[in-house]
């Protein structure tokens, strides 16, 4: 793989042991890796490097990961995998719906980190690469014509239901919180419309099958991609 093809990752982490371990593993996976160790330098590096993804620790010197997210996203849409120290911090993040694409709680396995990164990178690919059709078992979404078929029969989804199902299929089995879905499908940046997501999911299930969209308790929704 040439340098130009290697996805570029900015790792923002103030604990040197973790930063080193993450860097070594990600380089081993073929990524180009850069490290920043505090909030202000994370923003500077992100805007300089224009990485394909940022692995962003929440608790940082200077200002925290949420502020980094806000400042970077004010200028550029770079996908973020947020790393938090404790469970209740990730709950808070999900509650705030602050523009991270995925979350990991410390301690995390390198394997899990790499898996999340790959899912988020795949999801972030430009539109034309993901155009065509999205398939899951007997469900098929024709992205260009916005047609849905299930078990060979056409399903009449509303435009919003279609966008919601499409976001879930593009996540490729990844769990999307209600807040992320609201942001992505409706363009909202707060969590007040969570019940809107629930009612659209119910409607999709009614029109397709009960188990097409899985509820991940306390987190959000996912569709399960069967292994071939
Ligand atoms: Ca930290």
PDB file of C-alpha atoms and ligand atoms in Angstrom:
ATOM      1  CA  UNK A   1       0.000   0.000   0.000  1.00  0.00           C
ATOM      2  CA  UNK A   2       1.365   3.399  -0.925  1.00  0.00           C
ATOM      3  CA  UNK A   3       1.380   6.219   1.613  1.00  0.00           C
ATOM      4  CA  UNK A   4      -1.459   7.956  -0.152  1.00  0.00           C
ATOM      5  CA  UNK A   5      -3.736   4.947   0.368  1.00  0.00           C
ATOM      6  CA  UNK A   6      -3.024   4.571   4.043  1.00  0.00           C
ATOM      7  CA  UNK A   7      -5.796   5.993   6.182  1.00  0.00           C
ATOM      8  CA  UNK A   8      -4.394   8.726   8.391  1.00  0.00           C
ATOM      9  CA  UNK A   9      -5.365   8.602  12.055  1.00  0.00           C
ATOM     10  CA  UNK A  10      -4.790  11.251  14.696  1.00  0.00           C
ATOM     11  CA  UNK A  11      -4.587   9.715  18.165  1.00  0.00           C
ATOM     12  CA  UNK A  12      -5.234  12.204  20.961  1.00  0.00           C
ATOM     13  CA  UNK A  13      -4.144  10.746  24.283  1.00  0.00           C
ATOM     14  CA  UNK A  14      -2.279  12.260  27.228  1.00  0.00           C
ATOM     15  CA  UNK A  15      -1.271   8.954  28.831  1.00  0.00           C
ATOM     16  CA  UNK A  16       2.015   8.047  27.099  1.00  0.00           C
ATOM     17  CA  UNK A  17       1.682   4.278  27.650  1.00  0.00           C
ATOM     18  CA  UNK A  18      -1.732   4.181  26.024  1.00  0.00           C
ATOM     19  CA  UNK A  19      -0.672   6.534  23.218  1.00  0.00           C
ATOM     20  CA  UNK A  20       2.364   4.365  22.436  1.00  0.00           C
ATOM     21  CA  UNK A  21       0.406   1.132  22.493  1.00  0.00           C
ATOM     22  CA  UNK A  22      -2.360   2.529  20.287  1.00  0.00           C
ATOM     23  CA  UNK A  23       0.140   4.023  17.856  1.00  0.00           C
ATOM     24  CA  UNK A  24       2.088   0.754  17.558  1.00  0.00           C
ATOM     25  CA  UNK A  25      -1.032  -1.287  16.985  1.00  0.00           C
ATOM     26  CA  UNK A  26      -2.566   1.073  14.441  1.00  0.00           C
ATOM     27  CA  UNK A  27       0.708   1.329  12.517  1.00  0.00           C
ATOM     28  CA  UNK A  28       0.819  -2.452  12.540  1.00  0.00           C
ATOM     29  CA  UNK A  29      -2.650  -2.401  10.953  1.00  0.00           C
ATOM     30  CA  UNK A  30      -1.353  -0.225   8.114  1.00  0.00           C
ATOM     31  CA  UNK A  31      -2.563   3.175   9.300  1.00  0.00           C
ATOM     32  CA  UNK A  32      -0.501   6.352   9.221  1.00  0.00           C
ATOM     33  CA  UNK A  33      -0.575   7.512  12.843  1.00  0.00           C
ATOM     34  CA  UNK A  34       0.011  10.903  14.443  1.00  0.00           C
ATOM     35  CA  UNK A  35      -0.262  11.646  18.152  1.00  0.00           C
ATOM     36  CA  UNK A  36      -1.374  14.758  20.055  1.00  0.00           C
ATOM     37  CA  UNK A  37      -1.291  14.961  23.837  1.00  0.00           C
ATOM     38  CA  UNK A  38      -3.610  17.807  24.813  1.00  0.00           C
ATOM     39  CA  UNK A  39      -6.728  19.640  23.668  1.00  0.00           C
ATOM     40  CA  UNK A  40      -5.192  22.666  21.945  1.00  0.00           C
ATOM     41  CA  UNK A  41      -2.567  20.696  20.005  1.00  0.00           C
ATOM     42  CA  UNK A  42      -5.217  18.155  19.018  1.00  0.00           C
ATOM     43  CA  UNK A  43      -7.216  20.894  17.286  1.00  0.00           C
ATOM     44  CA  UNK A  44      -4.128  22.310  15.570  1.00  0.00           C
ATOM     45  CA  UNK A  45      -2.933  18.909  14.391  1.00  0.00           C
ATOM     46  CA  UNK A  46      -6.390  17.872  13.219  1.00  0.00           C
ATOM     47  CA  UNK A  47      -6.739  20.962  11.045  1.00  0.00           C
ATOM     48  CA  UNK A  48      -3.153  20.652   9.724  1.00  0.00           C
ATOM     49  CA  UNK A  49      -3.219  16.949   8.994  1.00  0.00           C
ATOM     50  CA  UNK A  50      -6.846  16.577   7.905  1.00  0.00           C
ATOM     51  CA  UNK A  51      -6.834  12.961   9.146  1.00  0.00           C
ATOM     52  CA  UNK A  52      -9.391  10.391   8.024  1.00  0.00           C
ATOM     53  CA  UNK A  53     -10.330   9.791  11.654  1.00  0.00           C
ATOM     54  CA  UNK A  54      -9.510  10.988  15.151  1.00  0.00           C
ATOM     55  CA  UNK A  55      -9.249   8.663  18.157  1.00  0.00           C
ATOM     56  CA  UNK A  56     -10.027  11.146  20.878  1.00  0.00           C
ATOM     57  CA  UNK A  57      -9.576  10.719  24.622  1.00  0.00           C
ATOM     58  CA  UNK A  58     -12.231  12.584  26.603  1.00  0.00           C
ATOM     59  CA  UNK A  59     -10.112  13.763  29.535  1.00  0.00           C
ATOM     60  CA  UNK A  60      -7.234  15.858  28.272  1.00  0.00           C
ATOM     61  CA  UNK A  61      -5.058  18.695  29.535  1.00  0.00           C
ATOM     62  CA  UNK A  62      -5.964  22.113  28.146  1.00  0.00           C
ATOM     63  CA  UNK A  63      -9.548  21.395  27.220  1.00  0.00           C
ATOM     64  CA  UNK A  64     -11.407  18.129  26.914  1.00  0.00           C
ATOM     65  CA  UNK A  65     -12.296  15.916  23.981  1.00  0.00           C
ATOM     66  CA  UNK A  66     -15.773  17.400  23.641  1.00  0.00           C
ATOM     67  CA  UNK A  67     -14.275  20.826  23.112  1.00  0.00           C
ATOM     68  CA  UNK A  68     -11.786  19.367  20.610  1.00  0.00           C
ATOM     69  CA  UNK A  69     -14.720  17.825  18.752  1.00  0.00           C
ATOM     70  CA  UNK A  70     -16.620  21.091  18.722  1.00  0.00           C
ATOM     71  CA  UNK A  71     -13.678  23.156  17.484  1.00  0.00           C
ATOM     72  CA  UNK A  72     -12.604  20.717  14.810  1.00  0.00           C
ATOM     73  CA  UNK A  73     -16.144  20.110  13.566  1.00  0.00           C
ATOM     74  CA  UNK A  74     -16.751  23.839  13.363  1.00  0.00           C
ATOM     75  CA  UNK A  75     -14.263  23.759  10.495  1.00  0.00           C
ATOM     76  CA  UNK A  76     -14.167  20.259   9.150  1.00  0.00           C
ATOM     77  CA  UNK A  77     -16.203  17.073   9.311  1.00  0.00           C
ATOM     78  CA  UNK A  78     -13.648  14.525  10.535  1.00  0.00           C
ATOM     79  CA  UNK A  79     -14.990  11.256  12.014  1.00  0.00           C
ATOM     80  CA  UNK A  80     -14.259  10.790  15.717  1.00  0.00           C
ATOM     81  CA  UNK A  81     -14.029   7.694  17.900  1.00  0.00           C
ATOM     82  CA  UNK A  82     -14.250   9.016  21.453  1.00  0.00           C
ATOM     83  CA  UNK A  83     -12.469   7.196  24.268  1.00  0.00           C
ATOM     84  CA  UNK A  84     -13.820   7.637  27.776  1.00  0.00           C
ATOM     85  CA  UNK A  85     -12.529   6.482  31.125  1.00  0.00           C
ATOM     86  CA  UNK A  86     -15.703   5.296  32.758  1.00  0.00           C
ATOM     87  CA  UNK A  87     -19.143   4.048  31.864  1.00  0.00           C
ATOM     88  CA  UNK A  88     -20.991   7.052  33.163  1.00  0.00           C
ATOM     89  CA  UNK A  89     -18.877   9.303  31.003  1.00  0.00           C
ATOM     90  CA  UNK A  90     -19.958   7.444  27.904  1.00  0.00           C
ATOM     91  CA  UNK A  91     -23.568   7.677  29.076  1.00  0.00           C
ATOM     92  CA  UNK A  92     -23.094  11.393  29.343  1.00  0.00           C
ATOM     93  CA  UNK A  93     -21.611  11.551  25.854  1.00  0.00           C
ATOM     94  CA  UNK A  94     -24.472   9.637  24.366  1.00  0.00           C
ATOM     95  CA  UNK A  95     -26.807  12.005  26.197  1.00  0.00           C
ATOM     96  CA  UNK A  96     -25.063  15.029  24.795  1.00  0.00           C
ATOM     97  CA  UNK A  97     -24.902  13.565  21.318  1.00  0.00           C
ATOM     98  CA  UNK A  98     -21.805  15.582  20.640  1.00  0.00           C
ATOM     99  CA  UNK A  99     -20.741  14.609  17.211  1.00  0.00           C
ATOM    100  CA  UNK A 100     -18.599  11.572  17.973  1.00  0.00           C
ATOM    101  CA  UNK A 101     -19.205   8.718  15.558  1.00  0.00           C
ATOM    102  CA  UNK A 102     -18.501   6.000  18.077  1.00  0.00           C
ATOM    103  CA  UNK A 103     -17.414   5.514  21.670  1.00  0.00           C
ATOM    104  CA  UNK A 104     -15.087   3.183  23.537  1.00  0.00           C
ATOM    105  CA  UNK A 105     -14.713   2.863  27.271  1.00  0.00           C
ATOM    106  CA  UNK A 106     -11.312   2.327  28.874  1.00  0.00           C
ATOM    107  CA  UNK A 107      -9.920  -0.227  29.301  1.00  0.00           C
ATOM    108  CA  UNK A 108     -10.569  -1.285  25.720  1.00  0.00           C
ATOM    109  CA  UNK A 109      -8.952  -4.004  23.659  1.00  0.00           C
ATOM    110  CA  UNK A 110      -6.840  -2.980  20.680  1.00  0.00           C
ATOM    111  CA  UNK A 111      -8.870  -5.361  18.613  1.00  0.00           C
ATOM    112  CA  UNK A 112     -12.060  -3.559  19.507  1.00  0.00           C
ATOM    113  CA  UNK A 113     -10.481  -0.194  18.761  1.00  0.00           C
ATOM    114  CA  UNK A 114      -9.342  -1.344  15.323  1.00  0.00           C
ATOM    115  CA  UNK A 115     -12.774  -2.807  14.579  1.00  0.00           C
ATOM    116  CA  UNK A 116     -14.519   0.456  15.519  1.00  0.00           C
ATOM    117  CA  UNK A 117     -12.077   2.479  13.437  1.00  0.00           C
ATOM    118  CA  UNK A 118     -12.696   0.327  10.376  1.00  0.00           C
ATOM    119  CA  UNK A 119     -16.463   0.588  10.728  1.00  0.00           C
ATOM    120  CA  UNK A 120     -16.359   4.369  11.116  1.00  0.00           C
ATOM    121  CA  UNK A 121     -13.959   4.755   8.179  1.00  0.00           C
ATOM    122  CA  UNK A 122     -16.144   2.598   5.966  1.00  0.00           C
ATOM    123  CA  UNK A 123     -19.189   4.604   6.936  1.00  0.00           C
ATOM    124  CA  UNK A 124     -17.392   7.859   6.171  1.00  0.00           C
ATOM    125  CA  UNK A 125     -16.592   6.910   2.589  1.00  0.00           C
ATOM    126  CA  UNK A 126     -17.822   9.387  -0.007  1.00  0.00           C
ATOM    127  CA  UNK A 127     -21.376   9.033  -1.221  1.00  0.00           C
ATOM    128  CA  UNK A 128     -20.587   7.719  -4.684  1.00  0.00           C
ATOM    129  CA  UNK A 129     -18.696   4.765  -3.273  1.00  0.00           C
ATOM    130  CA  UNK A 130     -21.606   3.708  -1.133  1.00  0.00           C
ATOM    131  CA  UNK A 131     -24.236   4.366  -3.796  1.00  0.00           C
ATOM    132  CA  UNK A 132     -25.841   1.379  -5.401  1.00  0.00           C
ATOM    133  CA  UNK A 133     -27.601  -1.032  -3.166  1.00  0.00           C
ATOM    134  CA  UNK A 134     -27.310  -1.956   0.475  1.00  0.00           C
ATOM    135  CA  UNK A 135     -28.288  -5.482   1.361  1.00  0.00           C
ATOM    136  CA  UNK A 136     -28.932  -7.399   4.532  1.00  0.00           C
ATOM    137  CA  UNK A 137     -30.319 -10.885   4.250  1.00  0.00           C
ATOM    138  CA  UNK A 138     -33.544 -10.514   2.287  1.00  0.00           C
ATOM    139  CA  UNK A 139     -33.606  -6.745   2.768  1.00  0.00           C
ATOM    140  CA  UNK A 140     -32.338  -4.539  -0.043  1.00  0.00           C
ATOM    141  CA  UNK A 141     -32.116  -0.764  -0.317  1.00  0.00           C
ATOM    142  CA  UNK A 142     -31.579   0.736  -3.752  1.00  0.00           C
ATOM    143  CA  UNK A 143     -29.868   3.936  -2.718  1.00  0.00           C
ATOM    144  CA  UNK A 144     -30.130   5.752  -6.037  1.00  0.00           C
ATOM    145  CA  UNK A 145     -33.786   5.014  -6.708  1.00  0.00           C
ATOM    146  CA  UNK A 146     -34.658   4.995  -3.005  1.00  0.00           C
ATOM    147  CA  UNK A 147     -36.511   1.715  -3.289  1.00  0.00           C
ATOM    148  CA  UNK A 148     -36.732  -0.885  -0.567  1.00  0.00           C
ATOM    149  CA  UNK A 149     -37.503  -4.541  -1.028  1.00  0.00           C
ATOM    150  CA  UNK A 150     -37.918  -7.186   1.623  1.00  0.00           C
ATOM    151  CA  UNK A 151     -38.318 -10.865   0.768  1.00  0.00           C
ATOM    152  CA  UNK A 152     -38.708  -9.895  -2.873  1.00  0.00           C
ATOM    153  CA  UNK A 153     -41.633  -7.535  -2.253  1.00  0.00           C
ATOM    154  CA  UNK A 154     -41.468  -3.773  -2.393  1.00  0.00           C
ATOM    155  CA  UNK A 155     -41.741  -2.018   0.984  1.00  0.00           C
ATOM    156  CA  UNK A 156     -43.176   1.476   1.094  1.00  0.00           C
ATOM    157  CA  UNK A 157     -40.973   3.393   3.505  1.00  0.00           C
ATOM    158  CA  UNK A 158     -41.341   7.101   4.091  1.00  0.00           C
ATOM    159  CA  UNK A 159     -38.261   9.168   3.121  1.00  0.00           C
ATOM    160  CA  UNK A 160     -37.303   9.440   6.787  1.00  0.00           C
ATOM    161  CA  UNK A 161     -37.688   5.713   7.405  1.00  0.00           C
ATOM    162  CA  UNK A 162     -35.559   5.076   4.341  1.00  0.00           C
ATOM    163  CA  UNK A 163     -32.804   7.403   5.568  1.00  0.00           C
ATOM    164  CA  UNK A 164     -32.904   5.826   9.015  1.00  0.00           C
ATOM    165  CA  UNK A 165     -32.642   2.290   7.669  1.00  0.00           C
ATOM    166  CA  UNK A 166     -29.915   3.376   5.286  1.00  0.00           C
ATOM    167  CA  UNK A 167     -27.876   4.921   8.140  1.00  0.00           C
ATOM    168  CA  UNK A 168     -28.173   1.668  10.089  1.00  0.00           C
ATOM    169  CA  UNK A 169     -27.176  -0.466   7.110  1.00  0.00           C
ATOM    170  CA  UNK A 170     -24.210   1.783   6.380  1.00  0.00           C
ATOM    171  CA  UNK A 171     -23.068   1.350   9.965  1.00  0.00           C
ATOM    172  CA  UNK A 172     -22.533  -2.255   8.959  1.00  0.00           C
ATOM    173  CA  UNK A 173     -23.626  -3.833  12.212  1.00  0.00           C
ATOM    174  CA  UNK A 174     -22.298  -0.959  14.326  1.00  0.00           C
ATOM    175  CA  UNK A 175     -24.588   0.403  17.020  1.00  0.00           C
ATOM    176  CA  UNK A 176     -25.869   3.925  16.456  1.00  0.00           C
ATOM    177  CA  UNK A 177     -27.269   5.855  19.384  1.00  0.00           C
ATOM    178  CA  UNK A 178     -30.584   7.654  19.039  1.00  0.00           C
ATOM    179  CA  UNK A 179     -28.656  10.919  19.200  1.00  0.00           C
ATOM    180  CA  UNK A 180     -26.353   9.953  16.345  1.00  0.00           C
ATOM    181  CA  UNK A 181     -29.369   8.866  14.298  1.00  0.00           C
ATOM    182  CA  UNK A 182     -31.168  12.110  15.050  1.00  0.00           C
ATOM    183  CA  UNK A 183     -28.124  14.025  13.973  1.00  0.00           C
ATOM    184  CA  UNK A 184     -27.570  12.010  10.839  1.00  0.00           C
ATOM    185  CA  UNK A 185     -31.150  11.563   9.639  1.00  0.00           C
ATOM    186  CA  UNK A 186     -32.885  14.648  10.987  1.00  0.00           C
ATOM    187  CA  UNK A 187     -29.884  16.945  11.427  1.00  0.00           C
ATOM    188  CA  UNK A 188     -30.666  17.585  15.106  1.00  0.00           C
ATOM    189  CA  UNK A 189     -27.954  18.086  17.645  1.00  0.00           C
ATOM    190  CA  UNK A 190     -29.802  17.332  20.838  1.00  0.00           C
ATOM    191  CA  UNK A 191     -31.463  14.337  22.388  1.00  0.00           C
ATOM    192  CA  UNK A 192     -34.970  15.723  22.801  1.00  0.00           C
ATOM    193  CA  UNK A 193     -36.284  13.804  19.816  1.00  0.00           C
ATOM    194  CA  UNK A 194     -35.214  10.289  20.898  1.00  0.00           C
ATOM    195  CA  UNK A 195     -38.810   9.095  20.829  1.00  0.00           C
ATOM    196  CA  UNK A 196     -39.045  10.164  17.203  1.00  0.00           C
ATOM    197  CA  UNK A 197     -36.333   7.636  16.410  1.00  0.00           C
ATOM    198  CA  UNK A 198     -38.152   4.920  18.372  1.00  0.00           C
ATOM    199  CA  UNK A 199     -41.426   5.490  16.555  1.00  0.00           C
ATOM    200  CA  UNK A 200     -39.745   5.366  13.144  1.00  0.00           C
ATOM    201  CA  UNK A 201     -37.961   2.147  14.084  1.00  0.00           C
ATOM    202  CA  UNK A 202     -41.305   0.646  15.133  1.00  0.00           C
ATOM    203  CA  UNK A 203     -42.775   1.616  11.810  1.00  0.00           C
ATOM    204  CA  UNK A 204     -39.851   0.077   9.884  1.00  0.00           C
ATOM    205  CA  UNK A 205     -40.267  -3.146  11.843  1.00  0.00           C
ATOM    206  CA  UNK A 206     -43.974  -3.185  11.102  1.00  0.00           C
ATOM    207  CA  UNK A 207     -43.312  -2.832   7.381  1.00  0.00           C
ATOM    208  CA  UNK A 208     -40.468  -5.361   7.225  1.00  0.00           C
ATOM    209  CA  UNK A 209     -39.833  -7.739  10.129  1.00  0.00           C
ATOM    210  CA  UNK A 210     -39.675  -7.469  13.904  1.00  0.00           C
ATOM    211  CA  UNK A 211     -36.033  -8.417  14.141  1.00  0.00           C
ATOM    212  CA  UNK A 212     -34.621  -6.320  11.303  1.00  0.00           C
ATOM    213  CA  UNK A 213     -33.505  -3.501  13.595  1.00  0.00           C
ATOM    214  CA  UNK A 214     -32.049  -4.686  16.861  1.00  0.00           C
ATOM    215  CA  UNK A 215     -32.450  -2.628  20.029  1.00  0.00           C
ATOM    216  CA  UNK A 216     -29.156  -2.432  21.908  1.00  0.00           C
ATOM    217  CA  UNK A 217     -30.300  -1.725  25.415  1.00  0.00           C
ATOM    218  CA  UNK A 218     -29.144   1.596  26.791  1.00  0.00           C
ATOM    219  CA  UNK A 219     -27.224   2.456  23.610  1.00  0.00           C
ATOM    220  CA  UNK A 220     -29.338   2.570  20.500  1.00  0.00           C
ATOM    221  CA  UNK A 221     -30.018   0.512  17.404  1.00  0.00           C
ATOM    222  CA  UNK A 222     -28.149  -1.731  15.004  1.00  0.00           C
ATOM    223  CA  UNK A 223     -28.861  -4.021  12.114  1.00  0.00           C
ATOM    224  CA  UNK A 224     -27.056  -7.324  12.204  1.00  0.00           C
ATOM    225  CA  UNK A 225     -25.026  -8.244   9.157  1.00  0.00           C
ATOM    226  CA  UNK A 226     -24.981 -12.043   8.843  1.00  0.00           C
ATOM    227  CA  UNK A 227     -21.530 -13.564   8.405  1.00  0.00           C
ATOM    228  CA  UNK A 228     -21.213 -15.231   5.011  1.00  0.00           C
TER     229      UNK A 228
HETATM  230 CA1  LIG B   1      -6.745  11.273  29.481  1.00  0.00          CA
END
